[in-house]
mmCIF file of C-alpha atoms in Angstrom:
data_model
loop_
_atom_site.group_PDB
_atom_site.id
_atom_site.type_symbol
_atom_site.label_atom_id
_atom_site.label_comp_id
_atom_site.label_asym_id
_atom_site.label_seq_id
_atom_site.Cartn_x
_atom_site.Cartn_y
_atom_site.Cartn_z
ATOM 1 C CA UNK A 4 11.884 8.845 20.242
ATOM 2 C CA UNK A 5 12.974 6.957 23.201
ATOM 3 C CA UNK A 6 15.743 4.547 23.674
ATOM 4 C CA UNK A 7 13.241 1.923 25.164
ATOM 5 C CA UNK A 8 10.566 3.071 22.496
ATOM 6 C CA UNK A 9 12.375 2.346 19.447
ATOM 7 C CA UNK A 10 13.847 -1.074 20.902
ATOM 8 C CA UNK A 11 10.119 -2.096 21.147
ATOM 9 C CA UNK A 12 9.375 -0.553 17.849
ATOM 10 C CA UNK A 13 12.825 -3.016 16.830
ATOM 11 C CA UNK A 14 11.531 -6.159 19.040
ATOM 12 C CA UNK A 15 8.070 -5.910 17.484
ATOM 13 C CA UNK A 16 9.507 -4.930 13.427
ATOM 14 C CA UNK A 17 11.591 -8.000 13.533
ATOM 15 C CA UNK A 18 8.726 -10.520 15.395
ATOM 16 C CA UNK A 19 6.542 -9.482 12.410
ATOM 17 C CA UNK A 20 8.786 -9.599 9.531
ATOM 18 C CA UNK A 21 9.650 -13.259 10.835
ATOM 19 C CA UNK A 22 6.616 -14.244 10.926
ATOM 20 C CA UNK A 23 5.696 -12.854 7.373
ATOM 21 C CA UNK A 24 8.739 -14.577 5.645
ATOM 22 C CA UNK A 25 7.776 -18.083 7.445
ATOM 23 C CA UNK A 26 3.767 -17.857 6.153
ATOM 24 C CA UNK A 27 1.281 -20.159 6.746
ATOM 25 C CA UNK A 28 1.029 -22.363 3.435
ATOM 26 C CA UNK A 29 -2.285 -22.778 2.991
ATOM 27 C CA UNK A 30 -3.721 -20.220 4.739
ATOM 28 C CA UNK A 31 -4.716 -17.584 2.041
ATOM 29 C CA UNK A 32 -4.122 -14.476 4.662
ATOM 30 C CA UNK A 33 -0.652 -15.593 5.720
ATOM 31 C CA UNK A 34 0.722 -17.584 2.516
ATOM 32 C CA UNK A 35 3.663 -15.610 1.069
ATOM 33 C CA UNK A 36 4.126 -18.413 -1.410
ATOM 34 C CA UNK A 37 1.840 -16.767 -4.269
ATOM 35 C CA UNK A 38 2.243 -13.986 -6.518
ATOM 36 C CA UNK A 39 -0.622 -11.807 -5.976
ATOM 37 C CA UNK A 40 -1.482 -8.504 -3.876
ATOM 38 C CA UNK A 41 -1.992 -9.947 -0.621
ATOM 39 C CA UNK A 42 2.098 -11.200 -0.273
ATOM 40 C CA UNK A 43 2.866 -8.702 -2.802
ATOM 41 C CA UNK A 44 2.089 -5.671 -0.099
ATOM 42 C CA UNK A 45 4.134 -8.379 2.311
ATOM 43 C CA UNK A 46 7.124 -8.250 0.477
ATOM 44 C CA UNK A 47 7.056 -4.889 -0.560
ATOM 45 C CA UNK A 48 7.048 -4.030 3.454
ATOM 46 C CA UNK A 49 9.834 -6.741 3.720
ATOM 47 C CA UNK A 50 12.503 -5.036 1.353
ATOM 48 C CA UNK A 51 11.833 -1.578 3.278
ATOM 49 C CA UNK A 52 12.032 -3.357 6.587
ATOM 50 C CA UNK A 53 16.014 -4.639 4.541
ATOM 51 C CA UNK A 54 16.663 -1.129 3.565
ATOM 52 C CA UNK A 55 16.001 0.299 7.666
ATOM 53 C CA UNK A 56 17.783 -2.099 9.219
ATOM 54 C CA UNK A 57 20.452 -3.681 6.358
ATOM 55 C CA UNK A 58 20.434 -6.990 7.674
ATOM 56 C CA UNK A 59 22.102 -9.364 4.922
ATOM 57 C CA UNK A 60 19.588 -12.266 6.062
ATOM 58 C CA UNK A 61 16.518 -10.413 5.102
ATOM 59 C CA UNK A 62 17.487 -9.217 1.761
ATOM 60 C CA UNK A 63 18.561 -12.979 1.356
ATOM 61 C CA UNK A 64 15.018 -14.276 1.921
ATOM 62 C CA UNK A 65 13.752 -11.873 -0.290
ATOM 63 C CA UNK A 66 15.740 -13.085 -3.111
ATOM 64 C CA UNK A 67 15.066 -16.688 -2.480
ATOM 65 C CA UNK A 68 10.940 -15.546 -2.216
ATOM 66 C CA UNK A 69 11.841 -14.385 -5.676
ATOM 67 C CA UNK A 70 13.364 -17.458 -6.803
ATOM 68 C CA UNK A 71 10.727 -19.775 -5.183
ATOM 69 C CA UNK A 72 7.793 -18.031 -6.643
ATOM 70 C CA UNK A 73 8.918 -15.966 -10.129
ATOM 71 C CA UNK A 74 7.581 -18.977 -12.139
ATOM 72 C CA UNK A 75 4.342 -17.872 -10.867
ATOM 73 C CA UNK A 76 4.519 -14.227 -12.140
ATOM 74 C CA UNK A 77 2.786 -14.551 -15.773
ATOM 75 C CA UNK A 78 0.177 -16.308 -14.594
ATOM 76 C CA UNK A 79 -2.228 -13.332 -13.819
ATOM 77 C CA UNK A 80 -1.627 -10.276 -15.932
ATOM 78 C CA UNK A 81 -3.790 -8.526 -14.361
ATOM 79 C CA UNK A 82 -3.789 -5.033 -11.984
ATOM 80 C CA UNK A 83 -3.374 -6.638 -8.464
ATOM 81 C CA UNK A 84 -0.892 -9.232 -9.299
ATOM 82 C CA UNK A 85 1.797 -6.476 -10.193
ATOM 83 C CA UNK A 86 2.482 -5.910 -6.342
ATOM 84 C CA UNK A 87 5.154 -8.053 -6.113
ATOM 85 C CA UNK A 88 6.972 -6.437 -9.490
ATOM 86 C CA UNK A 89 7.744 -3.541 -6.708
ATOM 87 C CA UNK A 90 10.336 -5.042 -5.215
ATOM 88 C CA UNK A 91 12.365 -5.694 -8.728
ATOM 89 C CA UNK A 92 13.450 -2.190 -10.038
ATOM 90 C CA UNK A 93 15.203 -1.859 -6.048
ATOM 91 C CA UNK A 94 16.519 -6.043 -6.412
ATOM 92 C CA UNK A 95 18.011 -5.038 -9.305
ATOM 93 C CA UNK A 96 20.167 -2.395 -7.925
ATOM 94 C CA UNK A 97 21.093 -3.971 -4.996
ATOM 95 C CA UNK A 98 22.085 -7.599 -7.008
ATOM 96 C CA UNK A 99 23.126 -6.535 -10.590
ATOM 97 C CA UNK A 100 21.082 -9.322 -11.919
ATOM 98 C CA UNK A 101 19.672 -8.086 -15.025
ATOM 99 C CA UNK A 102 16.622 -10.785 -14.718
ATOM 100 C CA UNK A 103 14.928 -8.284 -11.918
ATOM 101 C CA UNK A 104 15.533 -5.474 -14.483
ATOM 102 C CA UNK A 105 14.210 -6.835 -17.708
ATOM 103 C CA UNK A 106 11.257 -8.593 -15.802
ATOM 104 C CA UNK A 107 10.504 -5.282 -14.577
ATOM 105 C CA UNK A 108 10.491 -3.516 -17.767
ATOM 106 C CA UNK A 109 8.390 -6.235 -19.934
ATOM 107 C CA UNK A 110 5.831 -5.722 -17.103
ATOM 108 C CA UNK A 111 5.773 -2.279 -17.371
ATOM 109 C CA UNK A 112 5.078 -2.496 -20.955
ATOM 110 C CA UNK A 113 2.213 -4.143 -20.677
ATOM 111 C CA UNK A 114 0.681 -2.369 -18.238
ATOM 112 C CA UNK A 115 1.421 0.944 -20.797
ATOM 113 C CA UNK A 116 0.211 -1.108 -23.359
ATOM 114 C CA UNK A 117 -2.226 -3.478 -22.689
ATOM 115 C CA UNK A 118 -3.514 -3.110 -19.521
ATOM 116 C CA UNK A 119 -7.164 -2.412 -19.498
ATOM 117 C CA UNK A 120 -8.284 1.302 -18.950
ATOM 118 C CA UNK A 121 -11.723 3.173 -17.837
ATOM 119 C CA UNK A 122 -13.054 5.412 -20.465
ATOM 120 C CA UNK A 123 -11.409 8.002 -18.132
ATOM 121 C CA UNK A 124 -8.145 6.618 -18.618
ATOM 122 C CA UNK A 125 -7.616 5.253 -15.163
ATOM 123 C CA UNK A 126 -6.580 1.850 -14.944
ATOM 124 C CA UNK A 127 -9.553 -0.837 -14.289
ATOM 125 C CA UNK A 128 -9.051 -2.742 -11.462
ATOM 126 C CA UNK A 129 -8.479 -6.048 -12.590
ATOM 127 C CA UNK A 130 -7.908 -9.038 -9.807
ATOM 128 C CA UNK A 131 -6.923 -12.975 -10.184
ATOM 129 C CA UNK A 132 -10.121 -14.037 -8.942
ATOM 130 C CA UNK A 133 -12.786 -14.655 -11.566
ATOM 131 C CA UNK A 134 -14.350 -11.418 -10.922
ATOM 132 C CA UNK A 135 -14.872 -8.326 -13.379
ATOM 133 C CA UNK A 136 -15.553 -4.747 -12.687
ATOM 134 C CA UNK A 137 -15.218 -3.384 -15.785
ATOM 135 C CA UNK A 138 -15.093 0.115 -15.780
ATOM 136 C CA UNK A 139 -14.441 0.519 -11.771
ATOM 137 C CA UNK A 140 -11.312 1.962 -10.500
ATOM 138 C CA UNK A 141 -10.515 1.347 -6.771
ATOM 139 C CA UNK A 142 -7.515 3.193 -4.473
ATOM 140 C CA UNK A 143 -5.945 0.158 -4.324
ATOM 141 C CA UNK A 144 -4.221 -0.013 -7.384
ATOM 142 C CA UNK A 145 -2.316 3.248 -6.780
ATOM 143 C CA UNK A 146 -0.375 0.832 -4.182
ATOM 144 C CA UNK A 147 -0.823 -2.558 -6.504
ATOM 145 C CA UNK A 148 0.349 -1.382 -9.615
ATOM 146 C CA UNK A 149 1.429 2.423 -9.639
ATOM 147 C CA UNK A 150 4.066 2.306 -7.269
ATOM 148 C CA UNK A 151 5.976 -0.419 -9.097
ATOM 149 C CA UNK A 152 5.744 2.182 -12.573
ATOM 150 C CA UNK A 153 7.289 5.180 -10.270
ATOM 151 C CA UNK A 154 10.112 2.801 -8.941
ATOM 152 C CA UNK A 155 10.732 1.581 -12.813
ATOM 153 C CA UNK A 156 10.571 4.703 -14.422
ATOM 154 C CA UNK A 157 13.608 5.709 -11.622
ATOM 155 C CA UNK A 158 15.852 2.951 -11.767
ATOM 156 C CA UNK A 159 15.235 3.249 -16.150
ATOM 157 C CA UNK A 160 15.184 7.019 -16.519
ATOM 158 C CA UNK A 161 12.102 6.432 -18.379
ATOM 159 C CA UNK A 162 10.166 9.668 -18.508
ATOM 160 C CA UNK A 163 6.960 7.923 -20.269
ATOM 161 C CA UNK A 164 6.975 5.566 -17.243
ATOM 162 C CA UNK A 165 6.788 8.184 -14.780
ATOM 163 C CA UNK A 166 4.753 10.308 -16.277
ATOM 164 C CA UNK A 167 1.718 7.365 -16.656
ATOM 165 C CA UNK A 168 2.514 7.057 -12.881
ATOM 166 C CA UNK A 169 2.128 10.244 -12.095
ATOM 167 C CA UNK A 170 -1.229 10.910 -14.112
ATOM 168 C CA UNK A 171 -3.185 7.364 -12.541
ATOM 169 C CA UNK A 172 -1.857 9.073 -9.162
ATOM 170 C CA UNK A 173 -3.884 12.513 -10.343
ATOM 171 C CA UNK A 174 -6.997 10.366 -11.889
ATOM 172 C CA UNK A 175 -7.337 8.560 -8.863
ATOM 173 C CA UNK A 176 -7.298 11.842 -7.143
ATOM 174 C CA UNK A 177 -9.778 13.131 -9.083
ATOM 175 C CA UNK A 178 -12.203 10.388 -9.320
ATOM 176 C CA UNK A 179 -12.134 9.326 -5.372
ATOM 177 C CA UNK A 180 -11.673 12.136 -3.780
ATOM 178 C CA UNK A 181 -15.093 13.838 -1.240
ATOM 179 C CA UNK A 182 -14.779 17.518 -2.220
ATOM 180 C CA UNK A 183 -16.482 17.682 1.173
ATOM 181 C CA UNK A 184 -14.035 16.100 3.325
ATOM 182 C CA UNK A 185 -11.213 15.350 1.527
ATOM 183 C CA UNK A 186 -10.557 11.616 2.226
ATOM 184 C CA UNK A 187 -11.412 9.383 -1.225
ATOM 185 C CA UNK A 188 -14.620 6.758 -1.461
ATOM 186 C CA UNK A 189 -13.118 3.424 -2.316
ATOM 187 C CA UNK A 190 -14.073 3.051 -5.652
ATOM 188 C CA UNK A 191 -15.458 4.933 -8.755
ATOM 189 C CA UNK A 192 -17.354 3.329 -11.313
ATOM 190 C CA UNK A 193 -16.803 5.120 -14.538
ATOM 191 C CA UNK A 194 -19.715 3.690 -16.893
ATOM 192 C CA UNK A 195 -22.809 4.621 -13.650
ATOM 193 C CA UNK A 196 -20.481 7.852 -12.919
ATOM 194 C CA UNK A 197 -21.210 7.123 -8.772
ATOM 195 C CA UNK A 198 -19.025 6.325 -6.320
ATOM 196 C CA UNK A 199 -20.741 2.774 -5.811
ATOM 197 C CA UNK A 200 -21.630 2.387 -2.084
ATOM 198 C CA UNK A 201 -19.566 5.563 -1.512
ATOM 199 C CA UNK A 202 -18.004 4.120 1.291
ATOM 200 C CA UNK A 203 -15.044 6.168 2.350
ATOM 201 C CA UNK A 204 -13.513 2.839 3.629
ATOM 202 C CA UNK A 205 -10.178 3.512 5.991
ATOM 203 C CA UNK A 206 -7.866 0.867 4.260
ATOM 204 C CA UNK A 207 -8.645 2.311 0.472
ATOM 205 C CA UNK A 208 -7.497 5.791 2.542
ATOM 206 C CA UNK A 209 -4.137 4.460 3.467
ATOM 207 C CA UNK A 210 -3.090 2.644 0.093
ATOM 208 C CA UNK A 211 -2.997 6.033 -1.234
ATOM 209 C CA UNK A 212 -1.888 8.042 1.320
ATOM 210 C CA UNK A 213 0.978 5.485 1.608
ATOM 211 C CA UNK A 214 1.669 5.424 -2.088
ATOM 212 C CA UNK A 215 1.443 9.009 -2.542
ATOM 213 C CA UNK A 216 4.604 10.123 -1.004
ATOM 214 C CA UNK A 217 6.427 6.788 -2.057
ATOM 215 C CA UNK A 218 5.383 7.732 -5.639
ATOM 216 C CA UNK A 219 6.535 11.094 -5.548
ATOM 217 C CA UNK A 220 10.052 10.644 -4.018
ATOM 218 C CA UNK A 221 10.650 8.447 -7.111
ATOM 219 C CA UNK A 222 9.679 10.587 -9.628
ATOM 220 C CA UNK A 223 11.578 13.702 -7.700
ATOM 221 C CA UNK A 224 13.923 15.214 -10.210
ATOM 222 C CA UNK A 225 12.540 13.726 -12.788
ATOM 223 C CA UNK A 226 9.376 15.348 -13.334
ATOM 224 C CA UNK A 227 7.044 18.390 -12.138
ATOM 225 C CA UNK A 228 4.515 17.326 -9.970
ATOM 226 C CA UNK A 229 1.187 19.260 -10.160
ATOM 227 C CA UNK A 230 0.766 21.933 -7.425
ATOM 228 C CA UNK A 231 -3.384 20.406 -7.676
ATOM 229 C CA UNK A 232 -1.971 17.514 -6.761
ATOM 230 C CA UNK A 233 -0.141 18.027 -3.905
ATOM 231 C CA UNK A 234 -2.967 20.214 -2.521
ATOM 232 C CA UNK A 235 -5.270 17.061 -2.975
ATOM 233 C CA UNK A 236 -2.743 15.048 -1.324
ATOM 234 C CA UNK A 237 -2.639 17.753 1.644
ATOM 235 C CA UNK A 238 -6.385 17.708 1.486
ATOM 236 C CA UNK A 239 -6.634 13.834 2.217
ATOM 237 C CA UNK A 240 -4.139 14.100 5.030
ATOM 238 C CA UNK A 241 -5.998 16.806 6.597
ATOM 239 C CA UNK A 242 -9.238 14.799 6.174
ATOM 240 C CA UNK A 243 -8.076 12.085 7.739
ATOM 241 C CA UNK A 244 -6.575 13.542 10.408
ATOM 242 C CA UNK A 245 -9.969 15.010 11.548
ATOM 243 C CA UNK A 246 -11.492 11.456 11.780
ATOM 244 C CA UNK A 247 -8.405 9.709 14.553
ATOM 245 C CA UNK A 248 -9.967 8.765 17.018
ATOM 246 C CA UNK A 249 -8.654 9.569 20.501
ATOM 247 C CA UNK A 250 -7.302 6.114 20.785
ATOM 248 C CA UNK A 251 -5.365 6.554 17.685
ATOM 249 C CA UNK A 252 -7.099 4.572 15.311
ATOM 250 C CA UNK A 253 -9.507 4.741 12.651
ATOM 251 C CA UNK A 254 -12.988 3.440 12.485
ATOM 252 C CA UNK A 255 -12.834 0.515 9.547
ATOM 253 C CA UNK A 256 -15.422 3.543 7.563
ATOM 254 C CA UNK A 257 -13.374 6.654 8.440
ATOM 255 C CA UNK A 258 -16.315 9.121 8.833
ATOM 256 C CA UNK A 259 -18.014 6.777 10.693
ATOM 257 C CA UNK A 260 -17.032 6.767 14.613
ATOM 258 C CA UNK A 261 -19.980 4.645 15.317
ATOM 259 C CA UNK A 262 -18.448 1.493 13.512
ATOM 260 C CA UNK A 263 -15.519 -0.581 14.470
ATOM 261 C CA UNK A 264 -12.089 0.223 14.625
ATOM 262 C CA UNK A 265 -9.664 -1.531 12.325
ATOM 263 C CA UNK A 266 -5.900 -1.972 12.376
ATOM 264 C CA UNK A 267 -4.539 -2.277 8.468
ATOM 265 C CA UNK A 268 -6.304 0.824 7.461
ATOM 266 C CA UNK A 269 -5.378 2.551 10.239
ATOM 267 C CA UNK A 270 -1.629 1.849 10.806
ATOM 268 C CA UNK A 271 -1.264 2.556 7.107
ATOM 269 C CA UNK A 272 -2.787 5.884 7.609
ATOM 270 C CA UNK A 273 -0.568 6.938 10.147
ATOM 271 C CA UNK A 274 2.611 4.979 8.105
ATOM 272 C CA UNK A 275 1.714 7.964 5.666
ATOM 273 C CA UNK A 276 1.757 10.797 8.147
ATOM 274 C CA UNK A 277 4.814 9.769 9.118
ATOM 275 C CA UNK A 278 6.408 9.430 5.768
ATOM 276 C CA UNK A 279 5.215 12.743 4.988
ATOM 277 C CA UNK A 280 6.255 14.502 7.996
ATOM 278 C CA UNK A 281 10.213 13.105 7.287
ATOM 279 C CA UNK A 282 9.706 14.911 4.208
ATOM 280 C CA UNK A 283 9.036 18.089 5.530
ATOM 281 C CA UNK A 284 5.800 18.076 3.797
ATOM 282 C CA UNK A 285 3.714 18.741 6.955
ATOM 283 C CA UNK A 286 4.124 19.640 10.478
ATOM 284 C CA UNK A 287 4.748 17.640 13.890
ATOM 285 C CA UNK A 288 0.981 17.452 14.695
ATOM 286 C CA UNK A 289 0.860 14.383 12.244
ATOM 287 C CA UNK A 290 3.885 12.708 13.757
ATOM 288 C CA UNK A 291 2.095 13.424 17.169
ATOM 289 C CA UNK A 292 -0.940 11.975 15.610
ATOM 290 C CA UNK A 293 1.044 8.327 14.166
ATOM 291 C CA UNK A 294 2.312 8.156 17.935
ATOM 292 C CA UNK A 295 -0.992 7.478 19.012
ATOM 293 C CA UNK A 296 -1.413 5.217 16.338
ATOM 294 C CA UNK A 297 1.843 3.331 17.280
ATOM 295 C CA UNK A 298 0.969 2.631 20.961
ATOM 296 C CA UNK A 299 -2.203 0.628 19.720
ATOM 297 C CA UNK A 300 0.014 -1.272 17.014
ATOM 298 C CA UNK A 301 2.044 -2.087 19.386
ATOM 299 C CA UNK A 302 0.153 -3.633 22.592
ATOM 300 C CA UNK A 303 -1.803 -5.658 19.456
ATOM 301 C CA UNK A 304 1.258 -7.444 18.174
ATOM 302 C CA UNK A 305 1.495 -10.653 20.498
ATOM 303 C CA UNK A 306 4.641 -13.094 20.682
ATOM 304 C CA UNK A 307 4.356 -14.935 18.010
ATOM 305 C CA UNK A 308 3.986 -11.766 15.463
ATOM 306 C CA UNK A 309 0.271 -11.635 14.526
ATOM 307 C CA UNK A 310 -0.799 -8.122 14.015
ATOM 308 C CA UNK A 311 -4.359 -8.106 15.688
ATOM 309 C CA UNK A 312 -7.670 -6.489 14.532
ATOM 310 C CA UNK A 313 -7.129 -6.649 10.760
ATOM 311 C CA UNK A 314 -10.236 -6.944 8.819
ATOM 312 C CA UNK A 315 -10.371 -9.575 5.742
ATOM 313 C CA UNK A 316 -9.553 -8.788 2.113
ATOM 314 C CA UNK A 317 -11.934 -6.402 0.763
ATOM 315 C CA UNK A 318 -14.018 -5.351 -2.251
ATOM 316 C CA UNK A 319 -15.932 -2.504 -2.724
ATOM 317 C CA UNK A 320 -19.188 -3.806 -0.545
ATOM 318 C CA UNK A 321 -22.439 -2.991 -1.678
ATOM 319 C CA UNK A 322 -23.274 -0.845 0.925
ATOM 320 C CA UNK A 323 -21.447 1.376 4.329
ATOM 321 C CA UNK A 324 -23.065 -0.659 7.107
ATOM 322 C CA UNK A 325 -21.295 -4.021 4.789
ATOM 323 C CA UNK A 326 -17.770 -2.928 5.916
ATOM 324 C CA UNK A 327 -18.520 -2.564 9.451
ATOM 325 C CA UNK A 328 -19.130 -6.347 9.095
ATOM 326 C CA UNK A 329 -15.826 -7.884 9.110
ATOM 327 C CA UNK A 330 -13.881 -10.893 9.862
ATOM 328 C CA UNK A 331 -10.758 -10.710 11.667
ATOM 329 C CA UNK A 332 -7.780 -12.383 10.387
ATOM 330 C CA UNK A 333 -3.676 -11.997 10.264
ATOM 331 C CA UNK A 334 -2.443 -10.809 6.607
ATOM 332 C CA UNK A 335 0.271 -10.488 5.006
ATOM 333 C CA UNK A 336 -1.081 -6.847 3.871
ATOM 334 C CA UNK A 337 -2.035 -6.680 7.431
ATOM 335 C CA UNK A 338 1.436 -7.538 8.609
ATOM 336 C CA UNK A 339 3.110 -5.620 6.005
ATOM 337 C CA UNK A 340 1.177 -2.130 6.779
ATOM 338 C CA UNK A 341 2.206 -2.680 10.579
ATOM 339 C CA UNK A 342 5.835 -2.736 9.410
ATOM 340 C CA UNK A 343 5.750 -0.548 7.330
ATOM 341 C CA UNK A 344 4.541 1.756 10.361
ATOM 342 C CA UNK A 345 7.739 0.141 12.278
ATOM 343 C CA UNK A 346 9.929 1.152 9.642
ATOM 344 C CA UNK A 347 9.149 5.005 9.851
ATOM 345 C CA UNK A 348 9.865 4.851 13.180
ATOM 346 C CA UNK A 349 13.075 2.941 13.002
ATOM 347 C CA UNK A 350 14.563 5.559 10.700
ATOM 348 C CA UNK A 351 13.706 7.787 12.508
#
C-alpha cells in the first residue's frame, strides 16, 4: 500500500471512529449510548481501531462507554445484546480490572446455560425488541454472541467455552450454508426445516465471514478446528468472491446483480478477505478483490464521517425482492464494518 493510500485509509479511520464515539442520542442508528447489537458491533470496531493505532484517547473513551452504559447490561439477556460483552475479555487485559473479567464470565454462563437453543442445538436468535422467532437461527449471532465466547474462552483458558464457540460456528455452517454456491441464506428456521425467504442477504454473508477468522485466531492453540470447517469457510469466501461486482461491491442480495448495491454488507465482506489473506489462509486475489472494495468505502465517507449507502437494520424479510427495498441510514454497525475495513488496511 501507498504512502498517500494508507494516510487516507488513516484520515478516513479516525473521521469515522470520531464520529461513532460522539453518536447521535436519539437517533437509534447512531446512538452509542445503549447496550444492544447495533453500538455493540460499534464498539467492538472501536477497540480494534485502539489496538491498530494505540492511541491512549480511544481506549479511554471506550472505558468511559463502559462506565456510562454497564448499568444497562442485564437488562436484555438475550442473543443480540451480548455484542458489547466482546470488548470485556480484551478490557480486562489491557486494565486489570477484574469487573470486565467476572462480567464476562457470568455472561458466558448463561449463555452455556440458559440461553435458548433450536432443537438443533444452535442458538435461537433472540433480540430486545418484543419479537420471537423461536426456533430460527440467523448469521448474525455468530458476530453478536459467538465471538464474545471465543475471546472468553482465551483470556479464561476455558476449553468448554471454546469448544461451544467453535460448534455454533460449525452449526451455523451447516444450517446456512447453499451447497450450490457456497455463500449462507440468512436464516434457518429449525421447526419448518426451510431457509425462510432463502435470501442469501450480503450483510448476514459478512457477519460470518468476519467472525470466522476472528473466532478462530482465538481459539488457535487451544483447540482443533475441523478440516469441514475450514473448507466451508473457504467455500463461502470463494462464493462470494464470484458475486463482486466490478465496482467492488456487493449487491444488498449477493446473487442478485440486478438489485442494489449496499455498503455494510459489502465492506464487511471484503474486511474478511482481508483478514484472511494476513493469515495466509488464501491468496492475493482476495486482497486485490478488498482493494476494490476500499476505493468505494472511501469516496462514500464524507467530512463529517457518515459512511454512505448503508441499508437499515434488518430481519429476515419475508421475501428476496423485500431486501432490495431499503432505507438508507448511518449506523453504528454501518460505521463500525467500514472501520473495521480501515483497520485491515492500517496494519497492514
Amino acid at each position: 500500500m501507498t504512502r498517500i493510500r494508507k494516510q487516507a485509509c488513516d484520515e478516513a479511520a479516525g473521521r469515522i471512529a470520531a464520529l461513532m464515539l460522539k453518536g447521535q442520542p436519539g437517533d437509534w442508528g447512531m446512538d452509542i449510548e445503549s447496550w444492544d447489537w447495533n453500538p455493540g458491533v460499534g464498539i467492538i470496531a472501536i477497540l480494534e481501531y485502539y489496538e491498530c493505532t494505540q492511541k491512549p484517547e480511544v481506549l479511554s473513551e471506550i472505558i468511559k462507554w463502559t462506565e456510562r452504559n454497564r448499568y444497562q447490561s442485564d437488562n436484555h439477556k438475550v442473543i443480540n445484546a451480548m455484542a458489547p460483552f466482546t470488548i470485556y475479555p480484551r478490557l480486562y487485559e489491557l486494565t486489570g480490572n477484574q469487573y470486565y473479567l467476572n462480567k464476562a464470565i457470568e455472561v458466558g454462563d448463561w449463555m452455556l446455560t440458559e440461553a435458548p437453543k433450536t432443537r438443533e442445538g444452535a442458538f435461537e436468535h433472540t433480540v430486545t425488541e418484543p419479537e420471537a422467532f423461536s426456533e430460527q437461527v440467523w448469521a448474525d449471532t455468530i458476530f453478536m454472541g459467538v465471538l464474545f465466547l471465543a475471546r472468553l474462552a482465551r483470556v479464561t483458558a476455558n476449553k468448554k467455552v471454546g469448544e461451544e464457540a467453535l460448534c455454533q460456528l460449525q452449526l451455523h455452517f451447516k444450517l446456512l450454508q447453499d451447497e450450490k454456491t457456497g455463500v449462507l441464506f440468512h436464516g434457518w428456521d429449525c421447526g419448518k426445516s426451510n431457509h425462510m425467504s432463502a435470501a442469501r442477504w450480503g450483510r448476514a454473508n459478512a457477519w460470518i465471514a468476519l467472525a470466522t477468522p476472528m473466532i478462530l485466531q482465538e481459539l488457535q492453540g487451544m483447540l482443533n478446528v475441523p478440516e469441514l470447517l475450514i473448507e466451508s469457510y473457504h467455500r463461502l469466501l470463494r462464493g462470494l468472491k464470484t458475486y463482486q461486482a466490478e465496482n467492488g461491491l456487493w449487491p444488498v442480495v449477493v446473487n442478485r446483480p440486478d438489485y442494489r448495491y449496499e455498503m455494510s454488507g459489502s465492506v464487511g465482506i471484503a474486511s474478511s478477505f482481508l483478514k484472511a489473506a494476513n493469515q495466509g489462509w488464501v491468496d492475493d486475489g482476495y486482497r486485490e478483490a478488498a482493494d476494490l472494495t476500499l476505493e468505494q468505502l472511501l469516496v462514500s465517507v464524507d467530512e463529517n464521517g457518515h459512511v454512505g449507502g448503508v441499508s437499515g437494520g434488518t430481519p429476515v424479510l419475508p421475501s428476496e425482492e423485500a431486501y432490495n427495498d431499503f432505507d438508507i441510514r448511518p449506523t453504528q454497525y454501518g460505521q463500525g464494518l467500514a472501520l473495521f475495513l480501515l483497520n485491515e488496511y492500517l496494519i497492514s
